[in-house]
Coordinates of C-alpha atoms in Angstrom, one line a residue:
M1 CA 0.0 0.0 0.0
L2 CA 2.9 2.4 0.8
I3 CA 4.4 1.8 -2.7
I4 CA 1.1 2.5 -4.4
K5 CA 0.6 5.7 -2.4
K6 CA 4.1 6.8 -3.3
I7 CA 3.5 6.2 -7.0
F8 CA 0.2 8.1 -6.9
Q9 CA 1.8 11.1 -5.2
S10 CA 4.7 11.3 -7.7
N11 CA 2.5 10.8 -10.8
K12 CA -0.9 12.4 -10.4
L13 CA -1.8 11.8 -14.1
L14 CA -1.2 8.1 -13.7
A15 CA -3.3 8.1 -10.5
R16 CA -6.2 9.8 -12.2
L17 CA -6.0 7.3 -15.1
I18 CA -6.0 4.3 -12.7
I19 CA -8.9 5.7 -10.5
S20 CA -11.0 6.7 -13.5
Y21 CA -10.3 3.3 -15.2
F22 CA -11.3 1.5 -12.0
I23 CA -14.5 3.4 -11.4
T24 CA -15.6 3.4 -15.0
S25 CA -15.0 -0.3 -15.4
V26 CA -17.0 -1.2 -12.3
L27 CA -19.9 1.1 -13.1
L28 CA -20.0 0.2 -16.8
T29 CA -19.7 -3.5 -16.1
S30 CA -22.6 -3.5 -13.6
I31 CA -24.9 -1.3 -15.7
L32 CA -24.2 -3.2 -19.0
M33 CA -24.8 -6.5 -17.3
L34 CA -28.2 -5.3 -16.0
I35 CA -29.2 -3.8 -19.4
V36 CA -28.1 -6.8 -21.5
S37 CA -29.8 -9.3 -19.2
A38 CA -33.0 -7.3 -19.3
F39 CA -33.2 -7.0 -23.1
V40 CA -31.3 -10.1 -24.3
S41 CA -34.5 -12.2 -24.7
T42 CA -36.3 -9.6 -26.8
Y43 CA -33.2 -8.9 -28.8
I44 CA -32.5 -12.5 -29.6
E45 CA -36.1 -13.2 -30.6
K46 CA -36.2 -10.1 -32.9
R47 CA -32.8 -10.9 -34.3
T48 CA -33.6 -14.5 -35.0
T49 CA -36.9 -13.8 -36.6
A50 CA -35.5 -10.9 -38.6
A51 CA -32.6 -13.0 -39.7
A52 CA -35.0 -15.8 -40.7
T53 CA -37.1 -13.3 -42.7
D54 CA -34.0 -11.8 -44.3
L55 CA -32.6 -15.2 -45.1
L56 CA -35.9 -16.2 -46.6
S57 CA -36.0 -13.1 -48.8
Q58 CA -32.4 -13.8 -50.0
S59 CA -33.1 -17.4 -50.6
Y60 CA -36.4 -16.7 -52.3
S61 CA -34.8 -14.2 -54.7
T62 CA -32.1 -16.7 -55.6
A63 CA -34.6 -19.5 -56.2
Y64 CA -37.1 -17.3 -57.9
Y65 CA -34.7 -15.9 -60.5
A66 CA -33.0 -19.3 -61.0
L67 CA -36.4 -21.1 -61.6
T68 CA -37.8 -18.2 -63.6
D69 CA -34.8 -18.2 -65.9
I70 CA -35.0 -22.0 -66.3
Y71 CA -38.8 -22.0 -67.0
G72 CA -38.6 -19.1 -69.4
D73 CA -35.5 -20.3 -71.3
Y74 CA -37.0 -23.8 -71.9
Y75 CA -40.4 -22.4 -72.7
E76 CA -38.7 -20.4 -75.5
M77 CA -36.9 -23.5 -76.7
W78 CA -40.1 -25.6 -76.7
S79 CA -42.3 -23.0 -78.4
K80 CA -39.9 -21.2 -80.7
N81 CA -36.9 -23.4 -81.6
E82 CA -37.6 -24.7 -85.1
L83 CA -35.4 -27.7 -84.7
I84 CA -37.2 -28.7 -81.5
K85 CA -40.7 -28.1 -83.0
N86 CA -39.8 -30.3 -86.1
V87 CA -38.6 -33.1 -83.9
L88 CA -41.7 -32.9 -81.7
G89 CA -43.9 -33.5 -84.8
P90 CA -45.0 -36.8 -86.3
S91 CA -42.5 -36.7 -89.2
P92 CA -39.8 -39.4 -89.2
L93 CA -36.6 -38.4 -87.5
S94 CA -33.2 -38.6 -89.1
E95 CA -29.9 -39.5 -87.5
E96 CA -28.9 -35.9 -87.8
D97 CA -32.0 -34.8 -85.9
Y98 CA -31.0 -37.1 -83.0
I99 CA -27.4 -35.7 -83.0
D100 CA -28.5 -32.1 -83.2
I101 CA -31.0 -32.4 -80.3
T102 CA -28.5 -34.2 -78.1
E103 CA -25.9 -31.6 -78.7
T104 CA -28.4 -28.8 -78.1
F105 CA -29.5 -30.3 -74.8
D106 CA -25.9 -31.0 -73.7
T107 CA -25.0 -27.4 -74.4
E108 CA -27.9 -26.2 -72.3
I109 CA -26.9 -28.4 -69.4
F110 CA -23.3 -27.2 -69.6
R111 CA -24.6 -23.6 -69.4
N112 CA -26.9 -24.1 -66.4
D113 CA -25.5 -26.2 -63.5
L114 CA -28.9 -26.7 -61.9
I115 CA -30.1 -28.8 -64.9
E116 CA -29.6 -32.5 -64.4
S117 CA -31.0 -33.7 -67.7
I118 CA -33.4 -32.8 -70.6
Y119 CA -35.7 -35.3 -72.4
L120 CA -37.5 -34.9 -75.6
I121 CA -40.3 -37.5 -75.7
N122 CA -41.9 -38.3 -79.0
K123 CA -44.5 -41.1 -78.9
H124 CA -45.0 -40.8 -82.7
S125 CA -41.5 -42.2 -83.3
N126 CA -41.5 -44.2 -80.0
T127 CA -38.3 -42.2 -79.1
V128 CA -36.8 -40.4 -76.2
I129 CA -33.8 -38.0 -76.9
S130 CA -31.8 -36.9 -73.9
N131 CA -28.6 -34.9 -73.5
I132 CA -26.7 -38.2 -73.7
S133 CA -28.3 -40.2 -76.4
S134 CA -31.6 -41.4 -78.0
Y135 CA -33.6 -44.4 -76.8
D136 CA -36.7 -46.4 -77.6
L137 CA -39.5 -45.7 -75.0
E138 CA -39.2 -49.3 -73.7
N139 CA -35.5 -49.1 -73.2
F140 CA -35.2 -45.7 -71.7
Q141 CA -33.6 -45.9 -68.3
D142 CA -35.7 -43.2 -66.6
Q143 CA -39.1 -45.0 -66.9
D144 CA -40.3 -42.8 -64.0
A145 CA -40.1 -39.8 -66.3
L146 CA -42.4 -41.6 -68.9
L147 CA -44.8 -42.5 -66.1
L148 CA -44.9 -38.9 -65.1
F149 CA -45.5 -37.9 -68.7
D150 CA -48.4 -40.4 -68.9
E151 CA -49.8 -39.1 -65.6
F152 CA -49.5 -35.6 -67.0
E153 CA -51.6 -36.7 -70.0
K154 CA -54.1 -38.5 -67.9
H155 CA -54.7 -35.7 -65.4
Y156 CA -54.0 -32.9 -68.0
N157 CA -56.7 -30.5 -66.8
T158 CA -55.3 -30.7 -63.2
Y159 CA -51.6 -30.9 -64.0
K160 CA -51.3 -28.3 -66.8
D161 CA -51.3 -25.4 -64.3
E162 CA -48.7 -27.2 -62.0
I163 CA -45.2 -26.3 -63.1
F164 CA -42.9 -28.3 -60.9
F165 CA -43.1 -32.0 -60.2
P166 CA -40.9 -33.5 -57.5
R167 CA -39.7 -37.1 -58.1
S168 CA -36.9 -39.4 -56.9
V169 CA -35.1 -41.7 -59.4
Q170 CA -32.5 -44.4 -59.2
V171 CA -29.6 -44.0 -61.6
E172 CA -26.5 -46.1 -62.2
N173 CA -23.1 -44.5 -61.4
N174 CA -19.9 -46.5 -61.8
G175 CA -21.8 -49.8 -61.3
H176 CA -23.7 -48.5 -58.2
M177 CA -27.3 -47.4 -58.0
I178 CA -27.8 -44.0 -56.4
S179 CA -30.9 -42.0 -55.7
K180 CA -31.4 -38.5 -57.1
N181 CA -34.1 -36.0 -56.3
L182 CA -35.3 -34.2 -59.4
I183 CA -37.8 -31.4 -60.0
S184 CA -39.3 -31.9 -63.4
I185 CA -40.9 -29.4 -65.7
I186 CA -43.1 -30.6 -68.6
Y187 CA -43.7 -28.5 -71.8
S188 CA -46.4 -30.2 -73.8
V189 CA -50.0 -29.6 -75.0
K190 CA -52.6 -32.0 -76.3
D191 CA -53.1 -32.2 -80.0
D192 CA -56.4 -31.9 -81.9
N193 CA -57.1 -35.5 -81.0
G194 CA -56.7 -34.9 -77.3
Q195 CA -53.5 -36.9 -77.2
L196 CA -50.2 -35.9 -75.5
S197 CA -47.9 -37.3 -78.1
S198 CA -44.7 -35.3 -77.6
G199 CA -43.1 -32.8 -75.3
I200 CA -40.0 -31.7 -73.4
M201 CA -39.1 -32.6 -69.8
V202 CA -36.5 -30.6 -68.0
N203 CA -35.1 -32.1 -64.8
I204 CA -33.6 -29.8 -62.2
N205 CA -31.2 -31.3 -59.6
Q206 CA -32.9 -30.6 -56.3
D207 CA -29.7 -31.1 -54.3
R208 CA -27.9 -28.4 -56.3
L209 CA -30.9 -26.1 -55.9
S210 CA -31.0 -26.7 -52.2
K211 CA -27.3 -25.9 -51.9
L212 CA -27.9 -22.8 -53.9
I213 CA -30.6 -21.4 -51.7
N214 CA -29.8 -22.9 -48.2
T215 CA -27.1 -21.9 -45.8
D216 CA -25.3 -23.8 -43.1
N217 CA -27.7 -22.3 -40.6
D218 CA -29.2 -25.4 -38.8
S219 CA -31.8 -23.3 -36.9
N220 CA -34.2 -22.8 -39.9
L221 CA -36.1 -25.3 -42.0
M222 CA -36.4 -23.9 -45.5
I223 CA -38.8 -25.6 -47.9
I224 CA -40.2 -24.8 -51.4
V225 CA -43.8 -26.1 -51.8
N226 CA -45.6 -26.3 -55.2
S227 CA -49.2 -25.4 -55.8
K228 CA -50.4 -28.8 -54.6
G229 CA -48.6 -28.5 -51.2
K230 CA -45.9 -30.9 -52.2
V231 CA -42.3 -30.2 -51.1
I232 CA -40.1 -29.7 -54.1
S233 CA -36.9 -28.6 -52.2
D234 CA -35.9 -28.4 -48.6
S235 CA -32.9 -28.5 -46.3
K236 CA -33.9 -31.3 -44.0
G237 CA -34.8 -34.2 -46.3
N238 CA -38.6 -33.9 -46.7
F239 CA -38.4 -33.9 -50.5
G240 CA -41.7 -35.0 -52.2
F241 CA -43.6 -34.9 -48.8
T242 CA -47.1 -33.4 -49.1
L243 CA -47.8 -30.9 -46.3
P244 CA -51.0 -31.7 -44.3
R245 CA -53.8 -29.3 -45.0
D246 CA -54.8 -29.2 -41.3
D247 CA -51.4 -27.9 -40.3
F248 CA -49.9 -24.4 -40.7
Y249 CA -50.0 -24.8 -44.5
M250 CA -53.7 -24.1 -44.4
T251 CA -53.0 -20.6 -43.1
I252 CA -50.6 -20.0 -46.0
A253 CA -52.9 -21.6 -48.6
N254 CA -55.9 -19.5 -47.6
S255 CA -54.0 -16.3 -47.2
T256 CA -54.3 -13.6 -49.9
K257 CA -51.0 -12.0 -48.9
I258 CA -47.9 -12.5 -51.0
R259 CA -45.6 -12.6 -48.0
D260 CA -46.3 -12.7 -44.3
N261 CA -45.1 -14.3 -41.0
F262 CA -47.0 -15.8 -38.1
T263 CA -46.6 -18.1 -35.1
S264 CA -48.0 -21.6 -35.6
Y265 CA -47.3 -25.3 -34.9
F266 CA -45.2 -27.5 -37.2
M267 CA -44.9 -31.2 -36.4
G268 CA -46.4 -30.4 -33.0
E269 CA -43.9 -27.8 -32.1
K270 CA -44.5 -24.0 -31.7
S271 CA -42.6 -22.3 -34.5
F272 CA -42.1 -18.9 -36.2
V273 CA -43.2 -19.3 -39.8
T274 CA -42.5 -16.8 -42.6
Y275 CA -43.3 -17.3 -46.3
I276 CA -43.3 -15.7 -49.7
K277 CA -45.5 -16.8 -52.6
A278 CA -44.4 -16.8 -56.2
M279 CA -47.8 -16.7 -57.8
D280 CA -46.5 -16.8 -61.4
L281 CA -44.5 -20.0 -60.8
G282 CA -47.0 -21.6 -58.5
F283 CA -44.7 -22.2 -55.5
V284 CA -44.4 -21.0 -51.9
F285 CA -41.1 -20.4 -50.1
I286 CA -41.4 -21.2 -46.4
S287 CA -39.0 -20.7 -43.5
I288 CA -39.7 -22.5 -40.1
T289 CA -37.8 -21.6 -36.9
P290 CA -38.8 -23.7 -33.8
Y291 CA -39.2 -21.6 -30.7
S292 CA -37.2 -24.2 -28.8
I293 CA -34.1 -22.9 -30.6
L294 CA -34.9 -19.3 -29.6
E295 CA -35.4 -20.3 -25.9
H296 CA -32.2 -22.4 -25.9
E297 CA -30.2 -19.4 -27.4
I298 CA -31.7 -17.0 -24.9
I299 CA -30.7 -19.1 -21.9
R300 CA -27.3 -19.8 -23.3
T301 CA -26.6 -16.2 -24.2
N302 CA -27.8 -15.0 -20.7
S303 CA -25.5 -17.4 -19.0
I304 CA -22.5 -16.4 -21.2
V305 CA -23.3 -12.7 -20.6
A306 CA -23.5 -13.1 -16.8
I307 CA -20.3 -15.1 -16.7
F308 CA -18.5 -12.7 -19.0
F309 CA -19.5 -9.6 -16.9
I310 CA -18.6 -11.2 -13.6
I311 CA -15.2 -12.2 -14.9
S312 CA -14.7 -8.8 -16.5
M313 CA -15.4 -7.1 -13.3
I314 CA -13.0 -9.2 -11.3
I315 CA -10.2 -8.8 -13.9
S316 CA -10.8 -5.1 -14.2
L317 CA -10.2 -4.7 -10.4
I318 CA -7.0 -6.6 -10.5
V319 CA -5.5 -5.3 -13.7
S320 CA -6.5 -1.7 -13.6
F321 CA -3.5 -0.5 -11.6
Y322 CA -0.7 -2.7 -12.9
S323 CA -1.6 -2.6 -16.6
T324 CA -2.0 1.2 -16.7
K325 CA 1.4 1.6 -15.0
K326 CA 3.2 -1.0 -17.1
I327 CA 1.8 0.3 -20.4
Y328 CA 1.8 4.0 -19.8
D329 CA 5.4 4.7 -18.6
P330 CA 7.4 3.4 -21.6
L331 CA 4.8 4.7 -24.0
N332 CA 4.9 8.1 -22.4
E333 CA 8.7 8.3 -22.8
I334 CA 8.5 7.5 -26.5
L335 CA 5.6 10.0 -27.0
L336 CA 7.6 12.8 -25.4
K337 CA 10.5 12.1 -27.7
M338 CA 8.3 12.0 -30.8
K339 CA 6.6 15.3 -29.9
E340 CA 10.0 16.9 -29.8
N341 CA 10.7 15.8 -33.4
P342 CA 10.0 18.7 -35.8
S343 CA 9.3 16.4 -38.7
I344 CA 5.9 15.5 -37.2
S345 CA 3.8 18.6 -38.0
G346 CA 1.3 19.7 -35.3
S347 CA 2.4 16.9 -33.0
M348 CA 1.8 18.9 -29.8
S349 CA -1.9 19.0 -30.5
L350 CA -2.2 15.2 -31.3
D351 CA -3.3 12.6 -28.8
E352 CA -1.2 9.5 -28.3
Y353 CA -2.9 7.3 -31.0
E354 CA -3.1 10.0 -33.6
L355 CA 0.6 10.8 -33.0
L356 CA 1.6 7.1 -33.4
G357 CA -0.5 6.8 -36.6
E358 CA 0.8 10.0 -38.1
T359 CA 4.4 9.0 -37.3
Y360 CA 4.0 5.6 -38.8
N361 CA 2.3 6.9 -42.0
S362 CA 4.9 9.6 -42.4
L363 CA 7.7 7.0 -42.0
V364 CA 6.3 4.6 -44.5
V365 CA 5.5 7.3 -47.1
K366 CA 8.8 9.1 -46.8
D367 CA 10.6 5.7 -47.0
K368 CA 8.8 4.8 -50.2
E369 CA 9.4 8.2 -51.7
T370 CA 13.1 7.9 -50.9
H371 CA 13.5 4.5 -52.5
L372 CA 11.4 5.6 -55.5
S373 CA 13.7 8.6 -56.0
R374 CA 16.6 6.2 -56.0
I375 CA 15.1 4.2 -58.8
F376 CA 14.6 7.3 -60.9
N377 CA 18.2 8.2 -60.2
G378 CA 19.4 4.7 -61.1
S379 CA 20.8 4.1 -57.6
Y380 CA 18.4 1.5 -56.2
G381 CA 19.2 -1.7 -54.4
E382 CA 17.4 -4.9 -53.3
T383 CA 15.9 -3.0 -50.3
S384 CA 14.3 -0.6 -52.7
L385 CA 12.7 -3.4 -54.7
E386 CA 11.4 -5.1 -51.5
I387 CA 9.9 -2.0 -50.0
L388 CA 8.2 -0.9 -53.2
G389 CA 7.1 -4.5 -54.1
Y390 CA 8.8 -4.4 -57.5
N391 CA 10.1 -7.3 -59.5
N392 CA 12.9 -6.5 -61.9
D393 CA 11.5 -9.1 -64.3
N394 CA 8.4 -7.0 -64.8
K395 CA 7.8 -4.3 -67.4
Y396 CA 7.5 -0.7 -66.4
M397 CA 6.1 2.7 -67.4
T398 CA 6.3 6.1 -65.7
F399 CA 4.0 9.1 -65.7
S400 CA 4.8 12.7 -64.7
V401 CA 2.4 15.3 -63.3
I402 CA 2.9 19.1 -63.6
P403 CA 0.4 21.8 -62.5
D404 CA -0.9 23.8 -65.5
D405 CA -0.4 27.1 -63.8
E406 CA 3.1 28.0 -62.8
E407 CA 1.8 29.8 -59.7
D408 CA 0.5 26.4 -58.4
I409 CA 4.0 24.9 -58.6
T410 CA 5.0 25.0 -55.0
N411 CA 6.6 22.3 -52.8
E412 CA 3.4 22.1 -50.7
I413 CA 1.2 21.5 -53.8
L414 CA 3.6 18.9 -55.2
E415 CA 3.6 17.0 -51.8
K416 CA -0.2 17.0 -51.8
I417 CA -0.2 15.7 -55.4
V418 CA 2.1 12.9 -54.2
E419 CA -0.3 12.1 -51.3
L420 CA -3.3 12.0 -53.6
I421 CA -1.6 9.7 -56.1
N422 CA -0.7 7.3 -53.2
Q423 CA -4.3 7.4 -51.9
N424 CA -6.1 7.0 -55.2
T425 CA -3.9 4.6 -57.2
N426 CA -1.8 1.5 -56.6
W427 CA 1.3 3.4 -57.7
A428 CA 3.8 5.1 -55.4
A429 CA 4.8 8.6 -56.3
A430 CA 7.7 11.0 -55.5
I431 CA 8.8 14.6 -56.4
T432 CA 11.4 14.2 -59.1
A433 CA 12.0 17.8 -60.1
S434 CA 11.2 21.3 -58.8
N435 CA 8.0 21.3 -60.8
C436 CA 7.1 17.7 -61.3
V437 CA 5.8 14.6 -59.5
S438 CA 6.4 11.2 -61.1
S439 CA 5.3 7.6 -60.5
I440 CA 6.2 4.1 -61.7
I441 CA 3.7 1.6 -63.0
N442 CA 4.8 -2.0 -63.0
S443 CA 3.0 -4.9 -64.8
Y444 CA 3.7 -8.2 -66.6
D445 CA 2.6 -6.6 -69.9
F446 CA 1.3 -3.3 -71.3
N447 CA -1.2 -4.1 -74.1
D448 CA -3.7 -1.7 -75.5
D449 CA -6.4 -2.6 -73.0
K450 CA -3.9 -2.0 -70.2
I451 CA -2.8 1.4 -71.5
E452 CA -6.5 2.3 -71.8
S453 CA -7.2 1.4 -68.2
I454 CA -4.1 3.4 -67.1
I455 CA -5.2 6.5 -69.0
E456 CA -8.7 6.2 -67.4
V457 CA -7.1 6.1 -64.0
L458 CA -5.0 9.2 -64.8
I459 CA -8.1 11.0 -66.0
N460 CA -9.8 10.2 -62.8
L461 CA -6.7 11.3 -60.9
Q462 CA -6.9 14.7 -62.6
K463 CA -10.5 15.1 -61.3
V464 CA -9.5 14.1 -57.8
I465 CA -6.6 16.7 -57.8
S466 CA -9.0 19.3 -59.2
D467 CA -11.6 18.6 -56.5
E468 CA -9.1 18.5 -53.7
L469 CA -6.6 21.2 -54.6
Y470 CA -8.7 23.4 -56.9
I471 CA -6.0 23.3 -59.6
T472 CA -5.6 21.6 -63.0
V473 CA -2.6 19.4 -63.9
S474 CA -1.3 17.8 -67.1
I475 CA 0.0 14.3 -67.2
G476 CA 2.5 12.6 -69.5
L477 CA 2.7 8.8 -69.8
G478 CA 6.1 7.5 -70.9
T479 CA 7.2 4.5 -72.9
M480 CA 7.4 0.9 -71.7
V481 CA 10.8 -0.4 -70.5
N482 CA 11.8 -3.9 -69.7
N483 CA 13.7 -3.3 -66.4
L484 CA 14.3 -0.9 -63.7
D485 CA 17.6 0.2 -65.0
S486 CA 15.8 1.7 -68.0
I487 CA 13.3 3.7 -65.9
K488 CA 15.2 6.9 -66.6
F489 CA 14.4 6.5 -70.3
S490 CA 10.7 6.1 -69.7
H491 CA 10.8 9.0 -67.3
R492 CA 12.5 11.2 -70.0
Y493 CA 9.7 10.4 -72.4
A494 CA 7.1 11.0 -69.8
M495 CA 8.6 14.5 -69.3
L496 CA 8.4 15.1 -73.0
A497 CA 4.8 13.9 -73.1
V498 CA 3.8 16.2 -70.2
Q499 CA 5.5 19.1 -71.9
N500 CA 3.6 18.3 -75.0
A501 CA 0.4 18.1 -72.9
L502 CA 1.1 21.6 -71.4
S503 CA 1.5 23.0 -74.9
N504 CA -1.9 21.6 -75.9
G505 CA -3.9 23.3 -73.1
E506 CA -5.0 22.6 -69.6
N507 CA -5.9 19.3 -67.9
Q508 CA -4.4 17.1 -70.7
V509 CA -3.2 13.5 -70.6
V510 CA -0.7 12.6 -73.3
Y511 CA 0.8 9.2 -74.0
Y512 CA 4.2 9.6 -75.6
N513 CA 3.4 7.0 -78.2
D514 CA 0.4 9.1 -79.2
I515 CA 2.5 12.1 -80.0
E516 CA 3.6 10.7 -83.4
N517 CA 0.0 9.8 -84.1
S518 CA -0.9 13.4 -83.1
K519 CA 1.6 14.8 -85.5
V520 CA 0.3 12.6 -88.3
A521 CA -3.2 13.7 -87.6
A522 CA -2.3 17.4 -87.0
S523 CA -3.0 18.2 -90.7
Q524 CA -6.4 16.5 -90.4
N525 CA -9.5 18.3 -89.2
K526 CA -10.2 16.9 -85.7
D527 CA -13.9 17.7 -86.1
S528 CA -13.9 15.6 -89.3
I529 CA -12.2 12.7 -87.4
A530 CA -14.7 12.9 -84.6
N531 CA -17.6 12.9 -87.2
K532 CA -16.0 9.9 -88.9
I533 CA -15.9 8.1 -85.5
K534 CA -19.5 9.1 -84.8
E535 CA -20.6 7.8 -88.2
Y536 CA -18.8 4.5 -87.7
V537 CA -20.4 4.0 -84.3
D538 CA -23.9 5.0 -85.7
N539 CA -23.6 2.3 -88.4
N540 CA -22.2 -0.5 -86.2
F541 CA -23.3 -0.1 -82.6
T542 CA -26.1 -2.7 -83.0
R543 CA -23.6 -5.5 -83.7
Q544 CA -22.9 -7.7 -80.6
D545 CA -19.3 -8.1 -81.7
F546 CA -18.8 -4.4 -82.1
S547 CA -15.6 -3.1 -80.5
V548 CA -13.9 0.3 -80.2
D549 CA -10.7 -1.4 -81.5
E550 CA -12.4 -1.4 -84.9
I551 CA -12.6 2.4 -84.9
S552 CA -8.9 2.7 -84.2
N553 CA -8.2 0.6 -87.3
E554 CA -10.8 2.5 -89.3
V555 CA -9.3 6.0 -88.7
N556 CA -5.7 4.6 -88.5
L557 CA -5.1 6.3 -85.1
S558 CA -4.4 4.9 -81.6
L559 CA -7.3 4.1 -79.4
G560 CA -6.2 6.6 -76.7
Y561 CA -5.9 9.4 -79.2
I562 CA -9.3 8.8 -80.8
R563 CA -10.9 8.8 -77.4
Q564 CA -9.3 12.1 -76.6
I565 CA -10.4 13.7 -80.0
F566 CA -14.0 12.4 -79.6
K567 CA -14.3 13.7 -76.0
N568 CA -12.9 17.1 -76.9
E569 CA -15.0 17.6 -80.1
K570 CA -18.3 16.0 -79.0
G571 CA -18.2 16.7 -75.3
I572 CA -18.9 13.0 -74.4
T573 CA -16.7 10.0 -73.9
L574 CA -16.7 7.4 -76.7
N575 CA -18.0 4.6 -74.4
D576 CA -20.8 6.8 -73.1
Y577 CA -21.9 7.7 -76.7
I578 CA -22.1 4.0 -77.7
I579 CA -24.2 3.3 -74.6
D580 CA -26.5 6.3 -75.3
C581 CA -27.0 5.1 -78.9
R582 CA -28.0 1.6 -77.7
I583 CA -30.3 2.9 -74.9
E584 CA -32.1 5.4 -77.2
M585 CA -32.7 2.7 -79.8
A586 CA -34.0 0.3 -77.1
K587 CA -36.4 3.0 -75.8
H588 CA -37.7 3.4 -79.4
L589 CA -38.2 -0.3 -79.8
L590 CA -39.9 -0.6 -76.4
K591 CA -42.4 2.2 -77.4
T592 CA -43.0 1.1 -81.0
T593 CA -42.9 -2.8 -80.9
D594 CA -44.0 -5.7 -78.8
K595 CA -40.6 -7.4 -78.8
T596 CA -39.4 -8.8 -75.5
A597 CA -36.7 -6.9 -73.6
K598 CA -34.3 -9.8 -74.2
D599 CA -34.8 -9.6 -78.0
I600 CA -34.4 -5.9 -77.9
A601 CA -31.1 -6.3 -75.9
E602 CA -29.7 -8.5 -78.6
E603 CA -31.0 -6.2 -81.4
V604 CA -29.2 -3.1 -79.9
G605 CA -25.9 -5.0 -79.5
Y606 CA -25.9 -6.6 -76.1
F607 CA -25.1 -10.3 -75.8
D608 CA -25.8 -10.3 -72.0
N609 CA -29.4 -9.3 -71.5
R610 CA -28.9 -9.1 -67.8
Y611 CA -26.3 -6.4 -68.2
F612 CA -28.6 -4.6 -70.6
Y613 CA -31.4 -4.6 -67.9
T614 CA -29.0 -3.2 -65.3
L615 CA -27.7 -0.5 -67.7
F616 CA -31.2 0.5 -68.9
K617 CA -32.4 0.9 -65.3
K618 CA -29.3 3.0 -64.4
K619 CA -29.6 5.3 -67.5
V620 CA -33.4 5.7 -67.8
G621 CA -34.3 5.4 -64.1
M622 CA -36.8 2.6 -64.6
T623 CA -37.0 -1.0 -65.8
T624 CA -37.8 -1.9 -69.4
D625 CA -41.3 -3.0 -68.4
E626 CA -41.9 0.2 -66.4
Y627 CA -40.7 2.3 -69.4
R628 CA -42.9 0.5 -71.9
K629 CA -45.9 0.8 -69.6
S630 CA -45.3 4.5 -69.0
S631 CA -44.8 5.1 -72.7
K632 CA -48.1 3.4 -73.5
E633 CA -49.9 5.4 -70.8
G634 CA -48.4 8.6 -72.0
G635 CA -49.5 7.8 -75.6
L636 CA -53.1 7.1 -74.4
N637 CA -53.2 10.4 -72.4
E638 CA -52.0 12.3 -75.5
A639 CA -54.7 10.6 -77.6
K640 CA -57.4 11.6 -75.1
E641 CA -56.2 15.2 -75.0
S642 CA -56.2 15.4 -78.8
N643 CA -59.8 14.2 -78.8

């Protein structure tokens, strides 16, 4: 006690820290334990039910889009694919027909991992064609599929509105019979004679679907139920089970709500049930969380909380004095020395953590800048390569940045430019001249696409510098060199490029290799070049294989240079102009035709229709369906006003 009293008297700051730590820890520990114990039950219940609802929404979205895509894609194949339609008919089939169908199905299965198999059933020719081969009906290994097809015909009026049929089949795999759970979709209609003579059956692998939509969370039972109440996918092994109508499923079946949650009993146990209905696909996605899991977690969590707080309080009483003394003394000595160092600006006003962070960042940045300068001077060593993360086997380029206005060329501005380059790019920078900041770019290769991406980064960097420092800068990009010893040559060309940029005006980015192209094109009218680029885009943007590289070949100028000319002359980037052309044409087609959004996406040049949907929503502010609907409503309103 005497030692403690002596320490407190000789170091009042330490004493205040220890006392405040002690009082705060005891009070906070006691208060927090009471608060957490009081609210833990409610919190856990809300958290668990909210998590179950959120998890259901996520899983529903995944399943809905996956099953919608599958149903829509194969409906298109069944109804519009000429090869499929011909083979479904009564005409005799050729060997080439069998091969073409098998290859088509095999390609579809390769494209979608959820699809287990696809069958084309043609009773006219007594044939089943799958993604593997063709068979006589009698010799086809999946006889259960043929029975389902017969049942579909027998109960056609009942089954025609039911999309998904769960079934289990036995298949041979390496000499062993294994069971597989499949979700089958049948595309077929009766002919004029009331017969179901042919159709397509698509078999979805239920295990893969379950893995796609279920997590490792064992607390929830997640099931997908078709319109007849039969489980077509779940996480607990109830596949194919029909839910009893006198259980909670009656509440869901009779509800007019698309989504809801309620408390009910499942298998005799009180549970939290939440569901979402997919009316267009005829299934319900259900999540079931037994209340026993909630109660168990509440008890377990309360016990852990109580033990944790009791232990924390005891430890805080013991450690408060010794830990503060042990940690603070050596740290205080270091902090005092650091504050006396003039290289840490404003250190006297910083707290301990800010001071340590500022010192570390300053040390790392200054160290990198020093080693970067050594490379530019050709005096680097192995340490420089290690610190900067360079590999002498890589290829390198440099770029240099100079403020456009000479009045902005101050050491303070240059240091801030270095800081912004370090923060906004993956490349280290250093001041390499009284008016210039330079940086090194390392890569395995510098192809045209790589150069384009670098120039885009430099253009973005110009905007950042303008927003942060309220100045404009010009940037020159040097040539590629094969080793660090040749950096000085790339830097020399970067300086020539930035000088060329300064002579062309403010806020320029010039690639040294484009200077010769610029000289060749100097005698040409830039507006004429821009118009030629525009004309080429207007004539070709609807092609799915259209690429801006073609334009470079067309006008015989580099890609970077034509981008610069087009932006300067037309006031819009080349990529944005291409996108605008495609979106405007899509809007016109949505207003004037009944084509699907997928067909329109392909017609305006997009191979990936999902990317088109995303881009359309971003540019127009509404989905394609919303735009078509609003356009039609606008046309009706105009017609009414004119009348």
